[in-house]
């Protein structure tokens, strides 16, 4: 859904020093957004809204990697993904 290159571009990172960290955070952001959305993988991956949410979560996790407030992040993602949430 979001490639490492897309993630680096979104974060405005030109070098590849943090690629391992970025990929790990991208995987975490994707899983977190999938869990919050409560929709199927196919539905999640086909939505522009979910791509935006993943990039937002990635940016938040990257910028706040020392002191991230995961509760606040989850509440924001719930707001972003509210329209996708099942049940």
JSON list of C-alpha atoms in Angstrom, two decimals:
[
{"chain": "A", "resi": 1, "resn": "UNK", "atom": "CA", "xyz": [0.00, 0.00, 0.00]},
{"chain": "A", "resi": 2, "resn": "UNK", "atom": "CA", "xyz": [2.73, 2.49, 1.00]},
{"chain": "A", "resi": 3, "resn": "UNK", "atom": "CA", "xyz": [6.21, 1.72, -0.25]},
{"chain": "A", "resi": 4, "resn": "UNK", "atom": "CA", "xyz": [9.42, 2.60, 1.57]},
{"chain": "A", "resi": 5, "resn": "UNK", "atom": "CA", "xyz": [10.11, 5.17, -1.16]},
{"chain": "A", "resi": 6, "resn": "UNK", "atom": "CA", "xyz": [6.66, 6.73, -0.63]},
{"chain": "A", "resi": 7, "resn": "UNK", "atom": "CA", "xyz": [7.30, 6.81, 3.12]},
{"chain": "A", "resi": 8, "resn": "UNK", "atom": "CA", "xyz": [10.71, 8.48, 2.71]},
{"chain": "A", "resi": 9, "resn": "UNK", "atom": "CA", "xyz": [9.18, 11.03, 0.35]},
{"chain": "A", "resi": 10, "resn": "UNK", "atom": "CA", "xyz": [6.34, 11.76, 2.81]},
{"chain": "A", "resi": 11, "resn": "UNK", "atom": "CA", "xyz": [8.83, 12.17, 5.67]},
{"chain": "A", "resi": 12, "resn": "UNK", "atom": "CA", "xyz": [11.09, 14.26, 3.41]},
{"chain": "A", "resi": 13, "resn": "UNK", "atom": "CA", "xyz": [14.11, 12.06, 4.02]},
{"chain": "A", "resi": 14, "resn": "UNK", "atom": "CA", "xyz": [16.71, 11.96, 1.25]},
{"chain": "A", "resi": 15, "resn": "UNK", "atom": "CA", "xyz": [19.19, 9.43, 2.64]},
{"chain": "A", "resi": 16, "resn": "UNK", "atom": "CA", "xyz": [18.77, 5.75, 3.40]},
{"chain": "A", "resi": 17, "resn": "UNK", "atom": "CA", "xyz": [20.29, 5.73, 6.90]},
{"chain": "A", "resi": 18, "resn": "UNK", "atom": "CA", "xyz": [16.93, 5.23, 8.64]},
{"chain": "A", "resi": 19, "resn": "UNK", "atom": "CA", "xyz": [15.41, 2.80, 6.12]},
{"chain": "A", "resi": 20, "resn": "UNK", "atom": "CA", "xyz": [15.22, -0.03, 8.66]},
{"chain": "A", "resi": 21, "resn": "UNK", "atom": "CA", "xyz": [13.51, 2.17, 11.21]},
{"chain": "A", "resi": 22, "resn": "UNK", "atom": "CA", "xyz": [11.16, 3.66, 8.63]},
{"chain": "A", "resi": 23, "resn": "UNK", "atom": "CA", "xyz": [10.16, 0.22, 7.34]},
{"chain": "A", "resi": 24, "resn": "UNK", "atom": "CA", "xyz": [9.50, -0.98, 10.89]},
{"chain": "A", "resi": 25, "resn": "UNK", "atom": "CA", "xyz": [7.41, 2.09, 11.68]},
{"chain": "A", "resi": 26, "resn": "UNK", "atom": "CA", "xyz": [5.58, 1.74, 8.36]},
{"chain": "A", "resi": 27, "resn": "UNK", "atom": "CA", "xyz": [4.66, -1.85, 9.21]},
{"chain": "A", "resi": 28, "resn": "UNK", "atom": "CA", "xyz": [3.48, -0.74, 12.66]},
{"chain": "A", "resi": 29, "resn": "UNK", "atom": "CA", "xyz": [1.47, 2.17, 11.23]},
{"chain": "A", "resi": 30, "resn": "UNK", "atom": "CA", "xyz": [-0.19, -0.10, 8.67]},
{"chain": "A", "resi": 31, "resn": "UNK", "atom": "CA", "xyz": [-1.13, -2.70, 11.28]},
{"chain": "A", "resi": 32, "resn": "UNK", "atom": "CA", "xyz": [-2.39, -0.06, 13.68]},
{"chain": "A", "resi": 33, "resn": "UNK", "atom": "CA", "xyz": [-4.57, 1.55, 11.01]},
{"chain": "A", "resi": 34, "resn": "UNK", "atom": "CA", "xyz": [-5.89, -1.82, 9.87]},
{"chain": "A", "resi": 35, "resn": "UNK", "atom": "CA", "xyz": [-6.83, -2.68, 13.44]},
{"chain": "A", "resi": 36, "resn": "UNK", "atom": "CA", "xyz": [-8.52, 0.68, 14.03]},
{"chain": "A", "resi": 37, "resn": "UNK", "atom": "CA", "xyz": [-10.47, 0.55, 10.75]},
{"chain": "A", "resi": 38, "resn": "UNK", "atom": "CA", "xyz": [-11.96, -2.89, 11.52]},
{"chain": "A", "resi": 39, "resn": "UNK", "atom": "CA", "xyz": [-12.40, -3.62, 7.82]},
{"chain": "A", "resi": 40, "resn": "UNK", "atom": "CA", "xyz": [-11.11, -6.34, 5.54]},
{"chain": "A", "resi": 41, "resn": "UNK", "atom": "CA", "xyz": [-7.57, -6.13, 4.17]},
{"chain": "A", "resi": 42, "resn": "UNK", "atom": "CA", "xyz": [-8.92, -5.74, 0.63]},
{"chain": "A", "resi": 43, "resn": "UNK", "atom": "CA", "xyz": [-11.22, -2.87, 1.61]},
{"chain": "A", "resi": 44, "resn": "UNK", "atom": "CA", "xyz": [-8.48, -1.22, 3.65]},
{"chain": "A", "resi": 45, "resn": "UNK", "atom": "CA", "xyz": [-5.88, -1.42, 0.89]},
{"chain": "A", "resi": 46, "resn": "UNK", "atom": "CA", "xyz": [-8.21, 0.00, -1.76]},
{"chain": "A", "resi": 47, "resn": "UNK", "atom": "CA", "xyz": [-9.04, 3.20, 0.10]},
{"chain": "A", "resi": 48, "resn": "UNK", "atom": "CA", "xyz": [-7.25, 6.54, -0.27]},
{"chain": "A", "resi": 49, "resn": "UNK", "atom": "CA", "xyz": [-8.40, 7.35, 3.25]},
{"chain": "A", "resi": 50, "resn": "UNK", "atom": "CA", "xyz": [-6.49, 4.40, 4.68]},
{"chain": "A", "resi": 51, "resn": "UNK", "atom": "CA", "xyz": [-3.33, 5.45, 2.78]},
{"chain": "A", "resi": 52, "resn": "UNK", "atom": "CA", "xyz": [-3.62, 8.91, 4.31]},
{"chain": "A", "resi": 53, "resn": "UNK", "atom": "CA", "xyz": [-4.10, 7.42, 7.78]},
{"chain": "A", "resi": 54, "resn": "UNK", "atom": "CA", "xyz": [-1.05, 5.16, 7.38]},
{"chain": "A", "resi": 55, "resn": "UNK", "atom": "CA", "xyz": [1.11, 8.09, 6.30]},
{"chain": "A", "resi": 56, "resn": "UNK", "atom": "CA", "xyz": [-0.19, 10.20, 9.20]},
{"chain": "A", "resi": 57, "resn": "UNK", "atom": "CA", "xyz": [0.55, 7.41, 11.68]},
{"chain": "A", "resi": 58, "resn": "UNK", "atom": "CA", "xyz": [3.99, 6.87, 10.16]},
{"chain": "A", "resi": 59, "resn": "UNK", "atom": "CA", "xyz": [4.83, 10.57, 10.43]},
{"chain": "A", "resi": 60, "resn": "UNK", "atom": "CA", "xyz": [3.61, 10.69, 14.02]},
{"chain": "A", "resi": 61, "resn": "UNK", "atom": "CA", "xyz": [5.57, 7.59, 15.04]},
{"chain": "A", "resi": 62, "resn": "UNK", "atom": "CA", "xyz": [8.71, 8.82, 13.28]},
{"chain": "A", "resi": 63, "resn": "UNK", "atom": "CA", "xyz": [8.62, 12.34, 14.69]},
{"chain": "A", "resi": 64, "resn": "UNK", "atom": "CA", "xyz": [7.62, 11.24, 18.22]},
{"chain": "A", "resi": 65, "resn": "UNK", "atom": "CA", "xyz": [9.63, 8.02, 18.44]},
{"chain": "A", "resi": 66, "resn": "UNK", "atom": "CA", "xyz": [11.06, 9.04, 21.82]},
{"chain": "A", "resi": 67, "resn": "UNK", "atom": "CA", "xyz": [7.82, 10.18, 23.48]},
{"chain": "A", "resi": 68, "resn": "UNK", "atom": "CA", "xyz": [4.86, 9.03, 21.37]},
{"chain": "A", "resi": 69, "resn": "UNK", "atom": "CA", "xyz": [1.42, 9.24, 22.96]},
{"chain": "A", "resi": 70, "resn": "UNK", "atom": "CA", "xyz": [-0.15, 6.11, 21.50]},
{"chain": "A", "resi": 71, "resn": "UNK", "atom": "CA", "xyz": [-3.52, 6.81, 23.08]},
{"chain": "A", "resi": 72, "resn": "UNK", "atom": "CA", "xyz": [-3.71, 10.20, 21.38]},
{"chain": "A", "resi": 73, "resn": "UNK", "atom": "CA", "xyz": [-2.56, 8.64, 18.09]},
{"chain": "A", "resi": 74, "resn": "UNK", "atom": "CA", "xyz": [-5.22, 5.94, 18.32]},
{"chain": "A", "resi": 75, "resn": "UNK", "atom": "CA", "xyz": [-7.96, 8.52, 18.98]},
{"chain": "A", "resi": 76, "resn": "UNK", "atom": "CA", "xyz": [-6.85, 10.55, 15.97]},
{"chain": "A", "resi": 77, "resn": "UNK", "atom": "CA", "xyz": [-6.81, 7.44, 13.76]},
{"chain": "A", "resi": 78, "resn": "UNK", "atom": "CA", "xyz": [-10.29, 6.51, 14.96]},
{"chain": "A", "resi": 79, "resn": "UNK", "atom": "CA", "xyz": [-11.47, 9.94, 13.85]},
{"chain": "A", "resi": 80, "resn": "UNK", "atom": "CA", "xyz": [-9.74, 9.64, 10.48]},
{"chain": "A", "resi": 81, "resn": "UNK", "atom": "CA", "xyz": [-10.96, 6.10, 9.83]},
{"chain": "A", "resi": 82, "resn": "UNK", "atom": "CA", "xyz": [-14.44, 6.44, 11.36]},
{"chain": "A", "resi": 83, "resn": "UNK", "atom": "CA", "xyz": [-16.19, 6.14, 7.98]},
{"chain": "A", "resi": 84, "resn": "UNK", "atom": "CA", "xyz": [-14.41, 2.84, 7.26]},
{"chain": "A", "resi": 85, "resn": "UNK", "atom": "CA", "xyz": [-15.00, 1.19, 10.62]},
{"chain": "A", "resi": 86, "resn": "UNK", "atom": "CA", "xyz": [-17.30, -1.82, 10.61]},
{"chain": "A", "resi": 87, "resn": "UNK", "atom": "CA", "xyz": [-19.90, -2.50, 13.24]}
]
